Amino acid sequence: MAKKQIPVRAIGNAGTVSKAAASFRIRDLHEVTQGQPRVEDYHRHDFYYILVLKKGTGSHEIDFVSYRVTNHVVFLIAPGQVHRLTLGAGSAGYLLQFQAEFMQRDSSRALLRRAGYTSFHRLDAVGFEKLYAPLQYMIGEYTTRQAGYEDVIQASFDIFLVELARLRYSSENKQVYSHPHERLASFQDLLREHVGRCKQVAEYAEILHISSYQLNALTRTLLNKTASEVIRDFVVLEAKRCLLGTTHQVKEIAFRLGYDDVSYFIRFFKKQTGYTPEAFRQNYR
């Protein structure tokens, strides 16, 4: 049997629109599902994807972690993340898709970082309505496309992100603009950029201009993991993505992730997952 790769989906927009508008799309979920069940196998995107569910059942697996779909949940998925989705009939809400260039202002990008340090948000009914209102306004602007609608959409989207961050952090008794969350987001960005050649806590701490002790305290407080565990888990996640998203040989993946000794990489991966890399690839395909 031929091996299949996890497909990468690109954003699409119908009609002739401006460059800014082409980088963003919002749809009522009923437009996508027609009220029917929907099943999407493993895939990834080259854009950001936010699923806001006022009503829903099913499951959503993101980077090999499964979440239960219920009412009043938000899923925020960054480009490159692997996910698969099962939605029950009658699910209701909004689907937002946008390219990185849609976030033109530094302040908007900062809001996305604060709201998006986790992929899953579960909210109460009152809190959910606060962030649902700007989405209702956005879809009206997106549909009618009156003069200045792009500016209105970007402003409304900023409000949505602020509300999402407020609700997320208030539920954890943390400040919405807390410096630790900014530091964590910076650490995660560095991992994405350097994990293939940098696996020591001290190296990341130096780039962040903090001590290894401070970085460990940060990850323990926010993620309940040591910084070493965060690095390890990210390496495993990247390995899984490569195994399922490419046809590269195990030795190529090991080298990409900074392992010259393929045997060591195989032992490391099996210790963390219970599978050899090839067994994992076959099991999930």
mmCIF file of C-alpha atoms in Angstrom, residues 67-208:
data_model
loop_
_atom_site.group_PDB
_atom_site.id
_atom_site.type_symbol
_atom_site.label_atom_id
_atom_site.label_comp_id
_atom_site.label_asym_id
_atom_site.label_seq_id
_atom_site.Cartn_x
_atom_site.Cartn_y
_atom_site.Cartn_z
ATOM 1 C CA TYR A 67 -10.360 17.255 23.056
ATOM 2 C CA ARG A 68 -14.082 16.739 23.519
ATOM 3 C CA VAL A 69 -16.281 19.056 21.474
ATOM 4 C CA THR A 70 -19.013 20.636 23.601
ATOM 5 C CA ASN A 71 -20.973 23.870 23.691
ATOM 6 C CA HIS A 72 -19.027 27.111 24.254
ATOM 7 C CA VAL A 73 -15.562 26.024 23.134
ATOM 8 C CA VAL A 74 -12.944 27.691 20.951
ATOM 9 C CA PHE A 75 -10.165 25.919 19.044
ATOM 10 C CA LEU A 76 -7.254 28.026 17.784
ATOM 11 C CA ILE A 77 -4.853 26.253 15.440
ATOM 12 C CA ALA A 78 -1.643 27.762 14.078
ATOM 13 C CA PRO A 79 -0.153 26.980 10.660
ATOM 14 C CA GLY A 80 1.533 23.588 10.587
ATOM 15 C CA GLN A 81 -0.369 22.000 13.454
ATOM 16 C CA VAL A 82 -1.826 18.574 12.646
ATOM 17 C CA HIS A 83 -5.467 17.992 13.483
ATOM 18 C CA ARG A 84 -8.533 15.920 12.692
ATOM 19 C CA LEU A 85 -12.108 16.806 13.510
ATOM 20 C CA THR A 86 -15.405 15.021 14.081
ATOM 21 C CA LEU A 87 -18.451 17.274 14.461
ATOM 22 C CA GLY A 88 -21.922 16.028 15.286
ATOM 23 C CA ALA A 89 -25.051 17.082 13.392
ATOM 24 C CA GLY A 90 -26.460 20.459 14.340
ATOM 25 C CA SER A 91 -23.179 21.988 15.486
ATOM 26 C CA ALA A 92 -23.361 25.788 15.367
ATOM 27 C CA GLY A 93 -20.826 28.593 15.439
ATOM 28 C CA TYR A 94 -18.251 30.295 13.244
ATOM 29 C CA LEU A 95 -15.123 29.256 11.366
ATOM 30 C CA LEU A 96 -12.370 31.848 10.883
ATOM 31 C CA GLN A 97 -9.381 31.346 8.592
ATOM 32 C CA PHE A 98 -6.635 33.900 8.047
ATOM 33 C CA GLN A 99 -3.060 34.271 6.885
ATOM 34 C CA ALA A 100 -0.354 35.716 9.109
ATOM 35 C CA GLU A 101 -0.267 38.894 6.997
ATOM 36 C CA PHE A 102 -3.865 39.643 8.003
ATOM 37 C CA MET A 103 -2.461 40.636 11.415
ATOM 38 C CA GLN A 104 -0.884 43.844 10.137
ATOM 39 C CA ARG A 105 -0.375 45.665 13.438
ATOM 40 C CA ASP A 106 2.136 44.645 16.096
ATOM 41 C CA SER A 107 -0.599 45.019 18.702
ATOM 42 C CA SER A 108 -2.811 42.557 16.804
ATOM 43 C CA ARG A 109 -0.020 40.006 16.577
ATOM 44 C CA ALA A 110 0.604 40.379 20.307
ATOM 45 C CA LEU A 111 -3.088 39.733 21.007
ATOM 46 C CA LEU A 112 -2.977 36.572 18.906
ATOM 47 C CA ARG A 113 0.042 35.344 20.861
ATOM 48 C CA ARG A 114 -1.709 35.936 24.190
ATOM 49 C CA ALA A 115 -4.897 34.192 23.130
ATOM 50 C CA GLY A 116 -3.168 31.405 21.240
ATOM 51 C CA TYR A 117 -0.646 29.991 23.671
ATOM 52 C CA THR A 118 -3.076 27.073 23.975
ATOM 53 C CA SER A 119 -5.209 25.524 21.234
ATOM 54 C CA PHE A 120 -8.279 24.802 23.367
ATOM 55 C CA HIS A 121 -10.521 27.177 25.318
ATOM 56 C CA ARG A 122 -13.625 26.060 27.227
ATOM 57 C CA LEU A 123 -15.837 28.936 28.416
ATOM 58 C CA ASP A 124 -19.019 29.429 30.398
ATOM 59 C CA ALA A 125 -22.182 30.667 28.658
ATOM 60 C CA VAL A 126 -21.867 34.271 29.868
ATOM 61 C CA GLY A 127 -18.225 34.582 28.899
ATOM 62 C CA PHE A 128 -18.819 32.949 25.545
ATOM 63 C CA GLU A 129 -21.438 35.537 24.577
ATOM 64 C CA LYS A 130 -18.899 38.320 25.165
ATOM 65 C CA LEU A 131 -16.597 37.009 22.468
ATOM 66 C CA TYR A 132 -19.408 35.775 20.208
ATOM 67 C CA ALA A 133 -20.835 39.289 19.715
ATOM 68 C CA PRO A 134 -17.856 40.684 17.749
ATOM 69 C CA LEU A 135 -17.959 37.614 15.494
ATOM 70 C CA GLN A 136 -21.592 38.298 14.639
ATOM 71 C CA TYR A 137 -20.627 41.854 13.754
ATOM 72 C CA MET A 138 -17.654 40.643 11.703
ATOM 73 C CA ILE A 139 -19.665 38.275 9.556
ATOM 74 C CA GLY A 140 -22.132 41.055 8.762
ATOM 75 C CA GLU A 141 -19.275 43.281 7.596
ATOM 76 C CA TYR A 142 -17.652 40.423 5.704
ATOM 77 C CA THR A 143 -20.909 39.636 3.896
ATOM 78 C CA THR A 144 -21.963 43.184 2.928
ATOM 79 C CA ARG A 145 -18.433 44.519 2.269
ATOM 80 C CA GLN A 146 -19.307 48.170 2.578
ATOM 81 C CA ALA A 147 -16.643 50.876 2.398
ATOM 82 C CA GLY A 148 -14.075 50.409 5.149
ATOM 83 C CA TYR A 149 -15.217 46.888 6.028
ATOM 84 C CA GLU A 150 -11.650 45.575 6.223
ATOM 85 C CA ASP A 151 -10.778 48.035 8.992
ATOM 86 C CA VAL A 152 -13.971 47.142 10.853
ATOM 87 C CA ILE A 153 -13.200 43.418 10.587
ATOM 88 C CA GLN A 154 -9.659 43.867 11.906
ATOM 89 C CA ALA A 155 -10.862 46.015 14.801
ATOM 90 C CA SER A 156 -13.620 43.523 15.654
ATOM 91 C CA PHE A 157 -11.161 40.655 15.476
ATOM 92 C CA ASP A 158 -8.888 42.442 17.940
ATOM 93 C CA ILE A 159 -11.868 42.758 20.309
ATOM 94 C CA PHE A 160 -12.547 39.033 19.934
ATOM 95 C CA LEU A 161 -8.932 38.198 20.824
ATOM 96 C CA VAL A 162 -8.951 40.540 23.816
ATOM 97 C CA GLU A 163 -12.124 38.924 25.141
ATOM 98 C CA LEU A 164 -10.735 35.436 24.569
ATOM 99 C CA ALA A 165 -7.529 36.288 26.414
ATOM 100 C CA ARG A 166 -9.439 37.951 29.259
ATOM 101 C CA LEU A 167 -11.730 34.986 29.723
ATOM 102 C CA ARG A 168 -8.903 32.490 29.507
ATOM 103 C CA TYR A 169 -6.665 34.199 32.012
ATOM 104 C CA SER A 170 -9.387 35.299 34.420
ATOM 105 C CA SER A 171 -10.433 31.649 34.695
ATOM 106 C CA GLU A 172 -6.857 30.906 35.782
ATOM 107 C CA ASN A 173 -6.666 33.943 38.115
ATOM 108 C CA LYS A 174 -3.954 35.500 35.980
ATOM 109 C CA GLN A 175 -3.586 38.917 34.399
ATOM 110 C CA VAL A 176 -4.559 39.135 30.739
ATOM 111 C CA TYR A 177 -1.358 40.894 29.739
ATOM 112 C CA SER A 178 0.907 39.104 32.182
ATOM 113 C CA HIS A 179 4.609 39.163 31.356
ATOM 114 C CA PRO A 180 5.054 35.417 32.058
ATOM 115 C CA HIS A 181 2.682 34.512 29.219
ATOM 116 C CA GLU A 182 4.636 36.761 26.866
ATOM 117 C CA ARG A 183 7.851 35.016 27.922
ATOM 118 C CA LEU A 184 6.300 31.589 27.411
ATOM 119 C CA ALA A 185 5.150 32.550 23.914
ATOM 120 C CA SER A 186 8.687 33.745 23.129
ATOM 121 C CA PHE A 187 10.136 30.451 24.394
ATOM 122 C CA GLN A 188 7.710 28.490 22.214
ATOM 123 C CA ASP A 189 8.627 30.625 19.197
ATOM 124 C CA LEU A 190 12.304 29.922 19.826
ATOM 125 C CA LEU A 191 11.622 26.196 20.000
ATOM 126 C CA ARG A 192 9.961 26.278 16.594
ATOM 127 C CA GLU A 193 12.965 28.095 15.168
ATOM 128 C CA HIS A 194 15.897 26.382 16.875
ATOM 129 C CA VAL A 195 14.893 22.963 18.198
ATOM 130 C CA GLY A 196 16.866 21.173 15.485
ATOM 131 C CA ARG A 197 20.153 22.508 16.843
ATOM 132 C CA CYS A 198 19.391 23.694 20.367
ATOM 133 C CA LYS A 199 18.075 21.405 23.104
ATOM 134 C CA GLN A 200 19.617 22.816 26.270
ATOM 135 C CA VAL A 201 17.580 24.872 28.724
ATOM 136 C CA ALA A 202 20.534 27.190 29.337
ATOM 137 C CA GLU A 203 20.737 28.098 25.643
ATOM 138 C CA TYR A 204 17.101 29.193 25.486
ATOM 139 C CA ALA A 205 17.368 31.001 28.805
ATOM 140 C CA GLU A 206 20.335 32.983 27.506
ATOM 141 C CA ILE A 207 18.422 34.078 24.392
ATOM 142 C CA LEU A 208 15.501 35.134 26.594
#
